[in-house]
Amino acid sequence: MDTFDEKKTIGEDMSLSRREFLKSSAAASAAAAIGMSVPADLEAKAESAESNWRWDKAACRFCGTGCGIMLATTGEGKDRKIVAVKGDPAAPVNRGLNCIKGYFNAKIMYGADRLTQPLLRVNDQGEFDKKGKFAPVSWKRAYDEMEKYIRKALKEKGPEGVAVFASGQYTIMEGYAAQKMMKAGFRSNAIDPNARHCMASAVVGFYQTFGIDEPSGCYDDIELTDTIVTWGSNMAEMHPILWSRVTDRKLSDPERVKVVNIQTYTHRTCDLGDFNIIFRPNTDLALWNYLAREIVYNHPEAIDWDFIKKNIIFAAGPVNIGYGFRRAGEKAYKEGKYTALEMETYKKEMSKPVSPLEAPALEPYGYKEGDVMKNTAGTLKHWEISFEEYKKSLEPYTLDYVAKLCKGDPDESLDSFKKKLKDLAALYIEKDRKVVSFWTMGMNQHTRGTWDNTLSYNVHFMLNKQARPGSGAFSLTGQPSACGTAREVGTFCHRLPADLMVKNPKHRAIAEKKWGLPSGTLNPVGNQHIMKIHRDIEDGVVKFAWVNVCNAYQDSANAKHWVKAAREMDNFIVTSDGYPGISAMVSDLILPSAMIYEKWGAYGNAERRTQHWRQQVLPVGNAMSDTWQWVELSKRFTVDDLWGEYTLRNGKKLPDVRKKAYAMGYKPDTTMYEILYANDRAKAYKIDLDSFPQKGYDNSECLGDARNVVGTDGKVFKGYGFMLHQYLWEEYASFGRGHGHDLADFVTYHKVRGLKWPVVNGKETAWRFNVKFDPYAAKHAKENGRGSEFAFYGPLAKALPSGNLTGVTDKKKKPLTDKAKIFARPYMDPPEMPDETYDLWLCTGRVLEHWHSGTMTMRVPELYRAVPEALVYMNPDAAKDRGLKDGDLCWVESRRGRVRARVETRGRNRPPKPLVFVPWFDERVFINKVTLDQTCPMSKQTDFKKCAVKIYKA
């Protein structure tokens, strides 16, 4: 895409010049997107220029918004290329608009260093050598090595020795295929997506509050609300199309519509705010509790007690849950892999003194300043409490306490900060004012991220401003299919499709039946989350790890440990990718993956909208999709290879299920391919090139293609001969149909611009749990007979013991049919805060122009030129105090490592003096060597938003 062949693209006989062509086509597209009429001559020129283009709908590759795009391709077979991208005017999410990344969806596929063939580390004799250099190998040689080391890992460590770094960027089919082979084939639950880093706290917050995952509202809330409050979310850069809708709503009624931004530093989102609250990192917990206290103590008339009594109970849980670090006695600690400086922070996982800042908040829970809190690893346990106990938990959060605790900008007066807090409370409490609270990583990437998420619902519930058009707490998603593939497909270590859980025997039985497995096949132990996989590699437990559609060695905190373990331990690391990022360079084997429009696929976005697209072009070189890579691996393992007895680390045994398998008609040499992917159900989905949606489109997995790729068996790959994508989709969708997670059929999704599930009788659901809009809520409300407008019908944790803020007093569980929960959750300090040596907060994140680790967007010349490097965004006075000025090189150093980067004091991100912001897209500024691998102990989500650093001139 960096060059433009005028003759080839436009046609030999066209009189239009390249410049005229571009102008006319772009102008016509832009005019159509915003509803302008197009002059006849301009429209004619555009139609002539595009006469040999094939336009088709697809989803954008970036973020969780779910924008629709239109792709134009031209050419045939191997020569077909994407020649244009525009926003899809028919897409309800973006209505024809794209952000800057969206317009470059095509160029991410055509970078100069695309991976086109497998690469293996070898010595001079061509033998695999972990210290060797990369050399091209065949797909067969690559899979021979993978098979060898998977077998070795299974023999030495059992299923826990085989792991996958999965992704919220998988297509739904890729994630489902990967999950089947890992959980049903290898019997390993050590598959966990990078979505663990971005929205796991939101998930556990949903589970604990509603008993089911994903938001109750939708993007239409933006146009219907009076108030938008962002909590730790730079929507202007991270979700720019949604922010354009927020901006439109604000401008439609600027006096009535209010926008408030609650952030740790000032950024582009703040430019629209009626006022902005800059708070001290981690203290958003106190801000939510302040709002709840204002309602309960000072405006009790605002509580909708009819709604509360019919729909809500109050709950609490343990507070001494630690910070998600390694625990004392783990192997890496014993072997001295952590320095004394690192241990200054990590020792707090076991115990810590209660600080003066958190003591008032913890007093209702039985702690006072100076008490040593002994931590037990995080638990999801909780119990019902009375409203009076909940009220007691709020008592400390007076305006004086919260203002002093939370004020994040030392240059702002306390009176000014207090006024903003009171104004914020007034907006939430105002009786007829609709309010939407949006958040992303600021609340999720948090040592108390699950708590923070549950606190958001408290305020909305008490005011009856949840699950209503224009009102609700709404978790935005970071990645394009973190919802659709990580959460809904269940590619987390503890999940199965449609909110089923591996630890639940009834849920395992459902999956075993659908997957054609003997009973007892699935592993009930699902604790190898993404940080534990890294730690297990360091401890020598995981011997084989496969990085899929992510950059696990750039995107994980405290990265030096994991890079060192990957390179120096006895293991085999594989990365499948489109480009050679840090993870590829760390690996022993690199596999070239087809990129988004080189394969059929589907994504699920943040408003529960599922979208499908068709393969637009053939993959470059010998690249193949991740679905194909998983299916090909399944051909190499049989019933006898994988379904014998294993003993897990905890002493539990996975039974030998081979005799049951034989009784089902399988043979000792029946492959996982035959069981999981090419069974009779799969083969019933026929290739039909004469019918929609298959007609006219390539299908590299099912038919092979004109490249004649030599496959994993050493022969030219001719395709599977059945519609694998449709099979994977329909089998996956069958898990949720009839269970509040209904999805439409494969063909329907190719006709529409996405549908918000549950899709019941062909109709999508805009607002869940609301009887007026959600057929499942209507059904449950009718059955429970409470006469409520709502039914919070999620099935998880719907029977609880009862107690008070300090623990359970009555172990008898009481059912909570169709009810949601308001939780008592206190403010607590993070484990690492600035001190005399490391005197600044570090926050990391993204910028508009680049996506995650920059693996794709840094290959787009326009995006690279726009932002060629990651900068240290710093307050000018803080820089001056350290002898630094704009443009200087500096060191950013923590207890774990340091990186060098350039100081920026006048940029788009404007921190207060105590904080610096560094984006993580730039592998040359490898900021995750500096960050701390603290997590929410309940969700296991990493907290990248706060650790202590010092900065000095390089």
Tab-separated table of C-alpha atoms in Angstrom, residues 398-717:
chain	number	residue	atom	x	y	z
A	398	THR	CA	-16.836	12.797	54.315
A	399	LEU	CA	-16.060	15.658	51.972
A	400	ASP	CA	-13.043	16.652	54.076
A	401	TYR	CA	-11.524	13.154	54.173
A	402	VAL	CA	-12.117	12.423	50.506
A	403	ALA	CA	-10.905	15.806	49.265
A	404	LYS	CA	-7.620	15.555	51.180
A	405	LEU	CA	-7.138	11.921	50.161
A	406	CYS	CA	-8.067	12.249	46.500
A	407	LYS	CA	-6.839	15.640	45.278
A	408	GLY	CA	-4.295	14.785	42.595
A	409	ASP	CA	-2.969	18.183	41.516
A	410	PRO	CA	-0.989	19.944	44.240
A	411	ASP	CA	-1.497	23.235	42.396
A	412	GLU	CA	-5.278	23.052	42.759
A	413	SER	CA	-6.812	24.506	45.904
A	414	LEU	CA	-8.667	22.227	48.285
A	415	ASP	CA	-11.746	24.454	48.048
A	416	SER	CA	-11.792	24.146	44.267
A	417	PHE	CA	-11.513	20.364	44.510
A	418	LYS	CA	-14.287	20.174	47.109
A	419	LYS	CA	-16.604	22.218	44.906
A	420	LYS	CA	-16.049	19.815	42.023
A	421	LEU	CA	-16.880	16.831	44.238
A	422	LYS	CA	-20.112	18.480	45.371
A	423	ASP	CA	-21.025	19.410	41.790
A	424	LEU	CA	-20.376	15.836	40.674
A	425	ALA	CA	-22.626	14.456	43.394
A	426	ALA	CA	-25.350	16.921	42.469
A	427	LEU	CA	-25.329	15.766	38.838
A	428	TYR	CA	-25.720	12.109	39.816
A	429	ILE	CA	-28.406	12.840	42.421
A	430	GLU	CA	-30.567	15.275	40.401
A	431	LYS	CA	-33.865	13.403	40.120
A	432	ASP	CA	-34.690	13.705	36.422
A	433	ARG	CA	-31.121	13.799	35.148
A	434	LYS	CA	-29.939	10.814	33.165
A	435	VAL	CA	-26.328	9.788	33.782
A	436	VAL	CA	-23.942	7.427	31.986
A	437	SER	CA	-20.652	6.521	33.673
A	438	PHE	CA	-18.008	5.293	31.215
A	439	TRP	CA	-14.696	3.721	32.116
A	440	THR	CA	-11.936	1.649	30.593
A	441	MET	CA	-8.460	0.804	31.860
A	442	GLY	CA	-8.304	3.462	34.555
A	443	MET	CA	-10.783	1.489	36.657
A	444	ASN	CA	-9.972	-1.974	35.351
A	445	GLN	CA	-6.168	-1.905	35.579
A	446	HIS	CA	-6.309	-1.481	39.324
A	447	THR	CA	-5.162	-3.445	42.383
A	448	ARG	CA	-8.792	-3.202	43.493
A	449	GLY	CA	-10.279	-3.213	40.003
A	450	THR	CA	-13.138	-5.563	40.827
A	451	TRP	CA	-14.086	-3.430	43.810
A	452	ASP	CA	-13.947	-0.281	41.707
A	453	ASN	CA	-16.268	-1.788	39.114
A	454	THR	CA	-18.819	-2.910	41.687
A	455	LEU	CA	-18.771	0.520	43.358
A	456	SER	CA	-19.868	2.133	40.090
A	457	TYR	CA	-23.123	0.173	40.112
A	458	ASN	CA	-23.848	1.132	43.740
A	459	VAL	CA	-24.493	4.767	42.863
A	460	HIS	CA	-26.553	3.960	39.781
A	461	PHE	CA	-28.620	1.337	41.616
A	462	MET	CA	-29.515	3.536	44.566
A	463	LEU	CA	-30.765	6.219	42.189
A	464	ASN	CA	-32.500	3.705	39.868
A	465	LYS	CA	-30.300	4.913	37.016
A	466	GLN	CA	-29.077	1.567	35.685
A	467	ALA	CA	-30.322	-0.523	32.729
A	468	ARG	CA	-32.432	2.398	31.561
A	469	PRO	CA	-32.135	4.216	28.220
A	470	GLY	CA	-29.690	7.062	28.819
A	471	SER	CA	-28.589	5.900	32.270
A	472	GLY	CA	-26.153	3.279	33.476
A	473	ALA	CA	-22.621	2.381	34.457
A	474	PHE	CA	-20.934	1.207	31.240
A	475	SER	CA	-17.597	-0.590	30.928
A	476	LEU	CA	-15.982	0.162	27.552
A	477	THR	CA	-13.758	-2.544	26.108
A	478	GLY	CA	-10.202	-2.091	24.881
A	479	GLN	CA	-9.783	-4.741	22.168
A	480	PRO	CA	-11.888	-5.559	19.092
A	481	SER	CA	-13.107	-8.925	20.373
A	482	ALA	CA	-12.233	-8.939	24.064
A	483	CYS	CA	-15.979	-9.333	24.535
A	484	GLY	CA	-16.743	-11.598	21.587
A	485	THR	CA	-13.794	-13.986	21.827
A	486	ALA	CA	-12.306	-13.692	25.308
A	487	ARG	CA	-15.470	-13.303	27.354
A	488	GLU	CA	-18.235	-14.787	25.213
A	489	VAL	CA	-16.233	-17.674	23.728
A	490	GLY	CA	-14.578	-18.170	27.125
A	491	THR	CA	-10.893	-18.276	26.195
A	492	PHE	CA	-9.958	-17.468	29.797
A	493	CYS	CA	-8.371	-20.219	31.855
A	494	HIS	CA	-11.434	-20.527	34.083
A	495	ARG	CA	-14.214	-20.248	31.505
A	496	LEU	CA	-16.086	-22.090	28.785
A	497	PRO	CA	-18.474	-20.580	26.210
A	498	ALA	CA	-21.492	-18.496	27.243
A	499	ASP	CA	-20.521	-17.889	30.884
A	500	LEU	CA	-19.889	-21.551	31.703
A	501	MET	CA	-17.074	-22.281	34.159
A	502	VAL	CA	-14.533	-25.107	34.091
A	503	LYS	CA	-14.826	-25.700	37.847
A	504	ASN	CA	-18.575	-26.396	37.607
A	505	PRO	CA	-19.193	-30.105	36.852
A	506	LYS	CA	-22.576	-29.365	35.252
A	507	HIS	CA	-20.949	-26.803	32.964
A	508	ARG	CA	-18.169	-29.214	32.004
A	509	ALA	CA	-20.775	-31.846	31.189
A	510	ILE	CA	-22.549	-29.433	28.820
A	511	ALA	CA	-19.291	-28.693	26.985
A	512	GLU	CA	-18.293	-32.367	26.858
A	513	LYS	CA	-21.618	-33.257	25.261
A	514	LYS	CA	-21.415	-30.487	22.664
A	515	TRP	CA	-17.803	-31.304	21.851
A	516	GLY	CA	-18.341	-35.068	21.622
A	517	LEU	CA	-16.027	-35.881	24.538
A	518	PRO	CA	-16.121	-38.689	27.078
A	519	SER	CA	-17.407	-37.517	30.451
A	520	GLY	CA	-14.540	-36.515	32.714
A	521	THR	CA	-12.319	-35.266	29.883
A	522	LEU	CA	-12.331	-31.580	30.820
A	523	ASN	CA	-9.948	-30.331	33.488
A	524	PRO	CA	-11.733	-28.686	36.471
A	525	VAL	CA	-8.697	-26.641	37.571
A	526	GLY	CA	-8.521	-23.314	35.738
A	527	ASN	CA	-6.053	-21.058	37.556
A	528	GLN	CA	-3.299	-20.419	34.996
A	529	HIS	CA	-4.166	-16.817	34.187
A	530	ILE	CA	-1.816	-14.830	31.972
A	531	MET	CA	0.517	-13.656	34.750
A	532	LYS	CA	0.599	-17.141	36.248
A	533	ILE	CA	1.595	-18.581	32.866
A	534	HIS	CA	4.558	-16.180	32.824
A	535	ARG	CA	5.411	-17.150	36.405
A	536	ASP	CA	4.993	-20.847	35.620
A	537	ILE	CA	7.457	-20.515	32.748
A	538	GLU	CA	9.896	-18.860	35.151
A	539	ASP	CA	9.314	-21.685	37.660
A	540	GLY	CA	9.840	-24.399	35.025
A	541	VAL	CA	6.249	-25.665	35.109
A	542	VAL	CA	5.194	-24.518	31.640
A	543	LYS	CA	7.518	-26.081	29.088
A	544	PHE	CA	5.675	-25.173	25.886
A	545	ALA	CA	3.986	-21.803	25.312
A	546	TRP	CA	2.322	-20.462	22.184
A	547	VAL	CA	1.715	-16.728	21.687
A	548	ASN	CA	-1.423	-16.140	19.571
A	549	VAL	CA	-2.576	-12.783	18.137
A	550	CYS	CA	-0.880	-10.789	20.872
A	551	ASN	CA	2.554	-9.629	21.982
A	552	ALA	CA	2.806	-11.272	25.381
A	553	TYR	CA	6.434	-10.345	26.010
A	554	GLN	CA	5.863	-6.644	25.354
A	555	ASP	CA	2.440	-6.309	26.937
A	556	SER	CA	3.120	-7.863	30.365
A	557	ALA	CA	4.339	-5.892	33.373
A	558	ASN	CA	7.784	-6.482	34.859
A	559	ALA	CA	8.700	-7.889	31.457
A	560	LYS	CA	12.411	-8.496	32.110
A	561	HIS	CA	11.573	-11.546	34.216
A	562	TRP	CA	9.438	-13.156	31.527
A	563	VAL	CA	11.816	-12.397	28.645
A	564	LYS	CA	14.715	-13.851	30.615
A	565	ALA	CA	12.731	-16.987	31.507
A	566	ALA	CA	11.662	-17.510	27.896
A	567	ARG	CA	15.211	-17.258	26.625
A	568	GLU	CA	17.104	-19.068	29.376
A	569	MET	CA	14.796	-21.743	30.780
A	570	ASP	CA	14.324	-25.239	29.342
A	571	ASN	CA	11.229	-24.546	27.260
A	572	PHE	CA	9.957	-24.026	23.722
A	573	ILE	CA	8.222	-20.747	22.870
A	574	VAL	CA	6.228	-20.207	19.668
A	575	THR	CA	4.793	-16.937	18.390
A	576	SER	CA	2.257	-16.641	15.575
A	577	ASP	CA	2.144	-13.106	14.219
A	578	GLY	CA	2.014	-10.936	11.150
A	579	TYR	CA	5.177	-9.029	12.091
A	580	PRO	CA	8.341	-9.688	14.126
A	581	GLY	CA	7.600	-7.940	17.418
A	582	ILE	CA	9.294	-8.471	20.778
A	583	SER	CA	7.450	-11.763	21.393
A	584	ALA	CA	8.583	-13.133	18.046
A	585	MET	CA	12.176	-12.166	18.787
A	586	VAL	CA	11.969	-13.867	22.189
A	587	SER	CA	10.605	-17.086	20.676
A	588	ASP	CA	12.165	-20.273	19.367
A	589	LEU	CA	9.742	-20.616	16.457
A	590	ILE	CA	7.834	-17.917	14.566
A	591	LEU	CA	4.756	-18.752	12.487
A	592	PRO	CA	3.385	-16.329	9.862
A	593	SER	CA	-0.270	-15.544	10.513
A	594	ALA	CA	-2.866	-14.328	8.058
A	595	MET	CA	-4.147	-10.919	9.080
A	596	ILE	CA	-7.723	-9.807	9.541
A	597	TYR	CA	-9.037	-9.404	5.982
A	598	GLU	CA	-7.080	-12.411	4.745
A	599	LYS	CA	-9.534	-14.732	6.505
A	600	TRP	CA	-13.202	-15.126	7.417
A	601	GLY	CA	-13.981	-13.927	10.900
A	602	ALA	CA	-16.176	-12.311	13.509
A	603	TYR	CA	-15.727	-9.907	16.425
A	604	GLY	CA	-17.892	-8.978	19.401
A	605	ASN	CA	-17.668	-5.405	20.705
A	606	ALA	CA	-18.367	-3.501	23.911
A	607	GLU	CA	-22.131	-3.093	23.429
A	608	ARG	CA	-22.621	-6.830	22.837
A	609	ARG	CA	-22.679	-6.303	19.059
A	610	THR	CA	-21.411	-9.247	16.999
A	611	GLN	CA	-20.151	-8.617	13.451
A	612	HIS	CA	-18.922	-10.979	10.721
A	613	TRP	CA	-16.843	-10.468	7.568
A	614	ARG	CA	-15.635	-12.503	4.613
A	615	GLN	CA	-12.104	-13.141	3.412
A	616	GLN	CA	-11.253	-10.253	1.108
A	617	VAL	CA	-7.783	-11.201	-0.184
A	618	LEU	CA	-5.337	-14.088	0.006
A	619	PRO	CA	-2.727	-14.024	2.788
A	620	VAL	CA	0.756	-12.849	1.903
A	621	GLY	CA	3.495	-15.415	1.246
A	622	ASN	CA	2.780	-18.694	3.036
A	623	ALA	CA	0.921	-17.096	5.946
A	624	MET	CA	-2.145	-18.957	7.207
A	625	SER	CA	-4.847	-18.092	9.719
A	626	ASP	CA	-4.601	-18.962	13.392
A	627	THR	CA	-7.683	-21.145	12.979
A	628	TRP	CA	-5.817	-23.203	10.377
A	629	GLN	CA	-2.763	-23.392	12.621
A	630	TRP	CA	-4.815	-24.861	15.475
A	631	VAL	CA	-6.735	-27.271	13.280
A	632	GLU	CA	-3.506	-28.501	11.693
A	633	LEU	CA	-1.983	-29.102	15.122
A	634	SER	CA	-4.978	-31.245	16.078
A	635	LYS	CA	-4.112	-33.741	13.314
A	636	ARG	CA	-0.941	-34.744	15.182
A	637	PHE	CA	-2.512	-35.962	18.438
A	638	THR	CA	-4.774	-38.936	19.034
A	639	VAL	CA	-7.066	-40.313	21.718
A	640	ASP	CA	-4.271	-42.483	23.078
A	641	ASP	CA	-1.823	-39.578	23.041
A	642	LEU	CA	-3.900	-37.201	25.159
A	643	TRP	CA	-6.733	-38.823	27.070
A	644	GLY	CA	-4.875	-40.978	29.564
A	645	GLU	CA	-4.541	-40.203	33.287
A	646	TYR	CA	-2.659	-37.137	34.547
A	647	THR	CA	-1.835	-35.907	38.047
A	648	LEU	CA	-2.096	-32.145	38.468
A	649	ARG	CA	0.051	-29.972	40.752
A	650	ASN	CA	-2.626	-29.841	43.412
A	651	GLY	CA	-2.686	-33.633	43.560
A	652	LYS	CA	-5.989	-33.997	41.732
A	653	LYS	CA	-6.095	-36.576	38.973
A	654	LEU	CA	-7.539	-36.224	35.519
A	655	PRO	CA	-9.036	-39.646	34.796
A	656	ASP	CA	-8.101	-41.905	31.920
A	657	VAL	CA	-11.097	-41.519	29.584
A	658	ARG	CA	-9.833	-43.653	26.709
A	659	LYS	CA	-12.135	-46.611	27.404
A	660	LYS	CA	-15.110	-44.249	27.398
A	661	ALA	CA	-13.828	-42.826	24.123
A	662	TYR	CA	-13.649	-46.280	22.562
A	663	ALA	CA	-17.207	-46.953	23.709
A	664	MET	CA	-18.247	-43.795	21.852
A	665	GLY	CA	-16.802	-45.218	18.633
A	666	TYR	CA	-13.413	-43.520	18.713
A	667	LYS	CA	-10.288	-45.595	18.151
A	668	PRO	CA	-6.870	-45.301	19.803
A	669	ASP	CA	-5.539	-43.521	16.707
A	670	THR	CA	-8.565	-41.253	16.143
A	671	THR	CA	-7.143	-37.760	15.902
A	672	MET	CA	-8.342	-34.644	17.659
A	673	TYR	CA	-8.948	-33.247	14.176
A	674	GLU	CA	-11.573	-35.910	13.534
A	675	ILE	CA	-13.202	-35.379	16.932
A	676	LEU	CA	-13.076	-31.597	17.344
A	677	TYR	CA	-13.072	-30.100	13.853
A	678	ALA	CA	-13.899	-32.619	11.120
A	679	ASN	CA	-16.675	-34.620	12.748
A	680	ASP	CA	-19.973	-35.420	11.047
A	681	ARG	CA	-21.578	-32.225	12.364
A	682	ALA	CA	-18.797	-30.132	10.858
A	683	LYS	CA	-18.933	-31.838	7.477
A	684	ALA	CA	-22.656	-31.112	7.248
A	685	TYR	CA	-21.750	-27.445	6.621
A	686	LYS	CA	-21.170	-27.595	2.885
A	687	ILE	CA	-19.067	-25.489	0.588
A	688	ASP	CA	-21.562	-23.685	-1.658
A	689	LEU	CA	-19.864	-21.271	-4.026
A	690	ASP	CA	-23.149	-20.550	-5.794
A	691	SER	CA	-24.879	-19.097	-2.738
A	692	PHE	CA	-24.527	-16.188	-0.326
A	693	PRO	CA	-22.323	-15.529	1.606
A	694	GLN	CA	-19.709	-17.835	0.065
A	695	LYS	CA	-20.233	-16.884	-3.575
A	696	GLY	CA	-17.366	-14.886	-5.043
A	697	TYR	CA	-15.083	-15.005	-1.990
A	698	ASP	CA	-11.885	-16.885	-1.232
A	699	ASN	CA	-11.680	-19.372	1.594
A	700	SER	CA	-8.090	-20.387	2.225
A	701	GLU	CA	-8.864	-22.834	5.040
A	702	CYS	CA	-11.788	-24.646	3.460
A	703	LEU	CA	-10.723	-24.686	-0.196
A	704	GLY	CA	-7.015	-23.928	-0.260
A	705	ASP	CA	-6.074	-21.121	-2.611
A	706	ALA	CA	-4.036	-20.090	-5.624
A	707	ARG	CA	-0.813	-19.838	-3.619
A	708	ASN	CA	-0.635	-23.657	-3.271
A	709	VAL	CA	0.825	-23.434	0.217
A	710	VAL	CA	2.728	-26.573	1.207
A	711	GLY	CA	1.082	-27.539	4.485
A	712	THR	CA	2.047	-29.204	7.718
A	713	ASP	CA	2.080	-32.660	6.108
A	714	GLY	CA	4.518	-31.619	3.366
A	715	LYS	CA	1.807	-31.614	0.689
A	716	VAL	CA	0.026	-28.742	-1.043
A	717	PHE	CA	-2.890	-27.775	1.176
